[in-house]
Structure formats: C-alpha cells, structure tokens
XYZ file of C-alpha atoms in Angstrom:
309
model
C 35.959 28.467 -27.386
C 33.517 31.277 -27.598
C 30.287 30.999 -25.513
C 27.234 32.566 -27.392
C 24.609 34.368 -24.993
C 21.231 32.689 -25.417
C 17.950 33.030 -23.541
C 16.725 30.231 -21.138
C 14.126 29.117 -23.719
C 16.833 28.892 -26.461
C 19.109 26.854 -24.230
C 16.314 24.464 -23.353
C 15.177 24.057 -26.892
C 18.832 23.626 -28.267
C 19.565 20.955 -25.558
C 16.355 19.081 -26.248
C 16.930 19.022 -29.977
C 20.412 17.661 -29.463
C 19.085 14.791 -27.494
C 19.295 12.051 -30.046
C 17.120 9.436 -28.082
C 14.434 11.933 -27.568
C 14.335 13.018 -31.253
C 14.317 9.429 -32.442
C 11.502 8.616 -29.900
C 9.485 11.586 -31.167
C 9.732 10.332 -34.690
C 8.674 6.722 -33.760
C 5.833 8.041 -31.538
C 4.576 10.250 -34.310
C 4.683 7.256 -36.813
C 2.593 5.150 -34.298
C 0.022 7.856 -33.701
C -0.424 8.438 -37.248
C -0.686 4.832 -38.137
C -3.187 4.232 -35.365
C -5.549 7.013 -36.076
C -5.310 7.148 -39.952
C -5.574 3.331 -40.729
C -8.837 2.443 -39.264
C -10.305 5.935 -38.854
C -11.623 7.832 -35.779
C -14.758 9.483 -34.614
C -16.655 8.373 -37.771
C -13.814 9.463 -40.081
C -12.921 6.520 -42.254
C -9.439 5.246 -42.526
C -7.304 3.766 -45.465
C -7.315 0.245 -44.000
C -10.047 -1.906 -45.587
C -10.859 -4.026 -42.578
C -12.868 -3.038 -39.526
C -11.625 -4.087 -36.014
C -15.151 -5.383 -35.058
C -15.789 -7.182 -38.422
C -15.548 -11.072 -38.131
C -14.594 -13.291 -41.108
C -13.128 -16.529 -42.070
C -9.963 -17.713 -40.517
C -7.251 -18.367 -43.197
C -4.234 -20.499 -42.410
C -4.922 -20.487 -38.760
C -4.884 -16.741 -38.793
C -1.122 -16.600 -39.400
C 0.137 -13.047 -40.309
C 0.743 -12.369 -44.118
C 3.376 -9.723 -43.427
C 6.737 -10.574 -45.049
C 9.756 -8.318 -44.701
C 12.569 -10.662 -45.551
C 14.230 -10.173 -48.971
C 14.273 -12.853 -51.457
C 18.109 -12.946 -51.679
C 18.020 -13.864 -47.952
C 15.599 -16.749 -48.572
C 12.409 -14.816 -47.726
C 9.369 -13.976 -49.932
C 10.359 -10.314 -50.266
C 8.392 -7.447 -48.853
C 4.572 -7.937 -48.994
C 1.663 -6.936 -46.746
C -0.951 -9.494 -47.734
C -4.563 -9.533 -46.587
C -3.976 -9.660 -42.878
C -0.319 -8.479 -41.979
C -0.862 -9.083 -38.193
C -2.945 -12.139 -38.740
C -6.443 -12.964 -37.524
C -7.999 -13.754 -34.170
C -10.291 -16.619 -33.240
C -13.384 -14.820 -34.803
C -11.583 -14.068 -38.032
C -11.123 -10.391 -37.220
C -8.120 -8.597 -38.736
C -5.563 -8.362 -35.971
C -3.899 -5.226 -37.474
C -7.236 -3.329 -37.186
C -7.740 -4.719 -33.641
C -4.239 -3.562 -32.705
C -4.682 -0.139 -34.068
C -7.961 0.282 -32.167
C -6.212 -0.925 -29.012
C -3.414 1.685 -29.653
C -5.945 4.397 -30.197
C -7.636 3.687 -26.836
C -4.423 3.271 -24.979
C -3.075 6.451 -26.309
C -6.260 8.444 -25.545
C -6.325 7.141 -21.994
C -2.656 8.176 -21.664
C -3.421 11.623 -22.929
C -6.401 12.234 -20.623
C -4.440 10.846 -17.612
C -1.361 13.070 -18.334
C -3.516 16.270 -18.521
C -5.783 15.496 -15.587
C -3.016 14.208 -13.333
C -0.809 17.137 -14.243
C -3.494 19.729 -13.440
C -4.528 18.026 -10.139
C -1.002 17.521 -8.967
C 0.030 20.934 -9.866
C -2.790 22.706 -8.033
C -2.444 20.726 -4.780
C 1.290 21.038 -4.801
C 1.118 24.729 -5.580
C -1.511 25.454 -2.865
C 0.219 23.319 -0.168
C 3.647 24.780 -1.055
C 2.638 28.347 -1.009
C 0.154 28.767 1.789
C 1.818 26.203 4.242
C 0.036 25.900 7.722
C -3.265 23.981 7.727
C -3.734 23.909 4.027
C -0.457 22.167 3.580
C -1.135 19.808 6.376
C -4.533 18.609 5.049
C -3.368 18.431 1.398
C -0.175 16.653 2.157
C -1.668 14.112 4.675
C -4.250 13.326 2.039
C -1.440 12.845 -0.659
C 0.469 10.553 1.911
C -2.567 8.347 2.372
C -2.891 7.823 -1.420
C 0.869 7.167 -1.724
C 0.778 4.530 1.029
C -1.812 2.383 -0.773
C -0.420 0.601 -3.934
C -1.509 2.445 -6.967
C -2.664 -0.735 -8.807
C -4.842 -1.755 -5.873
C -6.619 1.622 -5.797
C -6.889 1.670 -9.526
C -8.302 -1.933 -9.610
C -10.835 -1.122 -7.006
C -12.014 1.923 -8.800
C -11.802 0.341 -12.164
C -14.099 -2.540 -11.044
C -16.699 -0.015 -9.961
C -16.516 2.542 -12.617
C -14.790 0.648 -15.510
C -18.056 0.067 -17.375
C -18.273 3.819 -18.218
C -15.818 3.483 -20.952
C -12.280 4.585 -21.711
C -12.804 8.218 -20.643
C -14.018 7.165 -17.145
C -11.212 4.563 -16.890
C -8.750 7.424 -17.746
C -10.184 9.569 -14.873
C -9.802 6.611 -12.457
C -6.134 6.164 -13.359
C -5.620 9.968 -13.198
C -7.124 9.848 -9.647
C -4.233 7.825 -8.409
C -1.271 9.085 -10.419
C -1.034 12.708 -9.393
C 0.646 12.222 -6.048
C 4.305 12.351 -7.234
C 3.793 15.428 -9.223
C 2.129 17.187 -6.278
C 5.060 16.485 -3.997
C 7.614 17.768 -6.667
C 5.529 20.971 -7.261
C 5.209 21.531 -3.503
C 9.045 21.280 -3.074
C 9.573 23.782 -5.848
C 7.147 26.175 -4.306
C 8.781 25.847 -0.961
C 11.939 26.903 -2.449
C 10.516 29.617 -4.884
C 8.378 31.386 -2.294
C 11.372 32.578 -0.291
C 13.028 34.173 -3.336
C 13.522 37.896 -3.588
C 11.143 38.303 -6.496
C 8.330 36.865 -4.604
C 9.109 39.128 -1.699
C 9.122 42.003 -4.067
C 5.721 41.079 -5.553
C 4.251 40.823 -2.027
C 5.682 44.254 -1.208
C 3.946 45.670 -4.232
C 0.625 44.320 -3.112
C 0.219 41.404 -5.387
C -2.368 38.864 -4.380
C -1.542 35.132 -3.594
C -3.365 33.927 -6.744
C -1.159 36.391 -8.860
C 2.103 35.413 -7.137
C 1.230 31.528 -7.621
C 0.297 31.791 -11.214
C 2.310 34.737 -12.641
C 5.443 34.475 -10.578
C 6.239 31.121 -9.136
C 4.470 28.621 -11.476
C 6.375 29.701 -14.566
C 9.698 28.984 -12.726
C 8.456 25.392 -12.069
C 7.453 24.541 -15.685
C 10.545 22.345 -16.201
C 9.683 20.118 -13.353
C 5.976 19.946 -14.234
C 6.691 19.332 -17.928
C 9.074 16.451 -17.274
C 6.803 14.775 -14.604
C 3.778 15.147 -17.071
C 5.584 13.341 -19.687
C 6.533 10.487 -17.470
C 2.981 10.196 -16.287
C 1.887 9.454 -19.749
C 4.161 6.459 -19.788
C 2.912 5.464 -16.304
C -0.667 5.634 -17.510
C 0.034 3.456 -20.558
C 1.510 0.691 -18.233
C -1.131 0.974 -15.525
C -3.950 0.785 -18.128
C -2.242 -2.281 -19.666
C -2.126 -3.939 -16.156
C -5.691 -2.999 -15.319
C -6.968 -4.381 -18.625
C -4.716 -7.446 -18.215
C -6.458 -8.149 -14.797
C -9.883 -7.515 -16.221
C -10.369 -4.125 -14.565
C -9.789 -1.859 -17.576
C -11.302 -1.612 -20.937
C -14.210 -3.959 -21.441
C -15.431 -5.682 -24.597
C -16.677 -4.943 -27.229
C -14.094 -2.150 -27.218
C -10.450 -3.160 -26.835
C -7.005 -1.882 -25.733
C -3.450 -3.081 -25.919
C -3.566 -4.456 -22.460
C -6.948 -6.365 -23.051
C -5.525 -7.862 -26.348
C -2.626 -9.221 -24.355
C -4.877 -10.532 -21.561
C -7.265 -12.176 -24.069
C -4.639 -13.987 -26.091
C -2.121 -14.818 -23.358
C -2.914 -18.579 -23.602
C -2.190 -18.563 -27.275
C 1.449 -17.465 -26.643
C 2.939 -20.977 -27.531
C 0.696 -21.755 -30.491
C -0.055 -18.444 -32.095
C 2.478 -15.993 -30.500
C 1.573 -13.127 -32.989
C -1.746 -12.487 -30.998
C 0.525 -11.741 -27.989
C 3.596 -10.064 -29.587
C 1.871 -7.505 -31.649
C 0.023 -5.453 -28.824
C 3.037 -6.191 -26.609
C 5.385 -4.591 -29.173
C 3.304 -1.462 -29.291
C 3.076 -1.123 -25.549
C 6.783 -1.277 -25.281
C 7.363 1.000 -28.154
C 5.015 3.742 -26.816
C 6.335 3.359 -23.284
C 9.969 3.652 -24.252
C 9.328 6.520 -26.578
C 7.586 8.575 -23.876
C 10.179 7.769 -21.224
C 12.987 8.847 -23.617
C 11.158 11.993 -24.545
C 10.879 12.540 -20.753
C 14.630 12.005 -20.318
C 15.307 14.486 -23.004
C 13.095 17.233 -21.325
C 14.700 16.458 -18.008
C 18.208 17.090 -19.455
C 17.078 20.218 -21.288
C 15.475 21.769 -18.244
C 18.480 20.922 -16.068
C 19.830 24.263 -14.876
C 23.313 22.825 -14.270
C 23.746 22.506 -18.023
C 24.254 26.273 -18.516
C 26.400 26.090 -21.483
C 25.733 24.912 -25.047
C 28.344 24.697 -27.840
C 27.882 27.228 -30.664
C-alpha cells in the first residue's frame, strides 16, 4: 500500500477528521451553543424564543413539559413543542429559557477558564522548564502546594469570598486552581525540548531566551497544550456545576446549570424534569468536550505517523 507524503499539519488534521466520536461531538456541541445563544438572545440581542428566563407566569398543569416526540403510530401525541417544552418552575418561569440561560453562563465560564488556565499553566510550565534552577524550584513548589490541596476546597473558599462578583469573577476563581496539571505537562515538554539540537543551534546563533521559548520550543508543544486546554474546559464545567450545587458558584437572580440542579434537587421525585433537563445539558457538554479532547490527543500522537491514502 502506497504511503503519501504529508506535512505534520495535514497528518494531524486528517487523523482528527477521521475520529468519528470527535466529529459527532463537535456537531452536538455546535447545536447546543447555537440553541443556547440564539433562543433567548445574548448581550441585548433578542432571540427567537418568546419567553424570558426571568419572567414569571401562571403555572399550568403543575408545570409539566409540553414537549412531545413520540409518534402517533406508537401511541404518542406526535411531535409538538407546546407553550413550555421543558415545563415551568415554581414561579411559572419557562424552564426552557432558564435552561438556555444556565447553558450560556456555564459555557462562558468554561471558555474563560480554558483560556486563562491555559495561558497561566503554559507560562509557568515554560519558564520553569527552560530556566531551571531557582526559577523552577519556586514555581514548581508553588504548583505542588496548589496540587496538594483539593481543587474543590480551594474553589469553594475563593467562590465564597468572590462569588458575588458575577460569572466572570467566578471563572477567574476556577481558573486559579485548574492550571496546575497543564503547567507540569508543559514543564516536562520544555525539559525535553531544551536539550534538542535545534535549541542548541539557536543559542549558538545568539537567540535570546524569550525568542527560543516562544519561537522554537513552544510551537513544538502545541499538541500537548491544545489537548490539555480542551480537557480543562470539561473540568471547568463540572467544577462550576459542583460549586453552584454547593452554593459557592453563580448566585441568583442569574443562573447556571449547576444552580438549577441544586435548586430543584428536592423536586426529583415529584417533578423530575426540573432536575433532568439541566443535568442532561451538563452531561452532553462535558462528554462532547471530552471526546473532542480525545480526538485531538489521538491526532497529535506522534506514534501515529501513517495515514491511509
């Protein structure tokens, strides 16, 4: 079988596009994002859904969902959305709008956490791995201290103190405790790359450390950073859910998926839809991001050096 010569970028892209779970997850995640931000609107831009997440109303039929997906030939009512497809809460608010708002906040927190934790972890890992000596000792001992304390405990303490600042402040709190694993991964990559011949050649030509770090070594660690950044998004969603569930995350009158689960956990036996809808979106988003991360990890794996034509 003939082997076609391709660049590293082509090999990575080709392997990623052939990862079925990753491709399906991208499609599902895209649908979730579009649905959340287009339905109820965002930043003053109106959406196509007629109800607002903060508008109370009259509870109809105990707030039961009006969504029907079972065909008539199977004994159902056919496909219909109704007035409140996800039902209503105790105040008569449309639960579809509430779930979409919670999805918006959870996704925004996850995005901010992914960007901030990636930048912090990359910088700390790169500096400690390249300079070694006292710089490595100080940065890695600080990282070890953060690692030894349970992440949820640190996040809960910080969330209790700064959680009233809104979702963005909460995202920074979560990012402050989720960068450690990436820092250790980047440090390991830099320890390996700094001894390679191309780095020695750059030093011999008079390149400064900053140029060597950002122009020579960092591009060769982009695979590890990309995979870790993707997985940190899934971790951020689950951590924000846990914090909101414990009362240290997003606060009313705003909402998030974790806060919705926490608020209506006691209604699980009588009105389970108030618990299942936000829980379903949490699981869907976390699984999609994890599968995308798995696809990126397989795509950047240097041992997979052949792709069928």
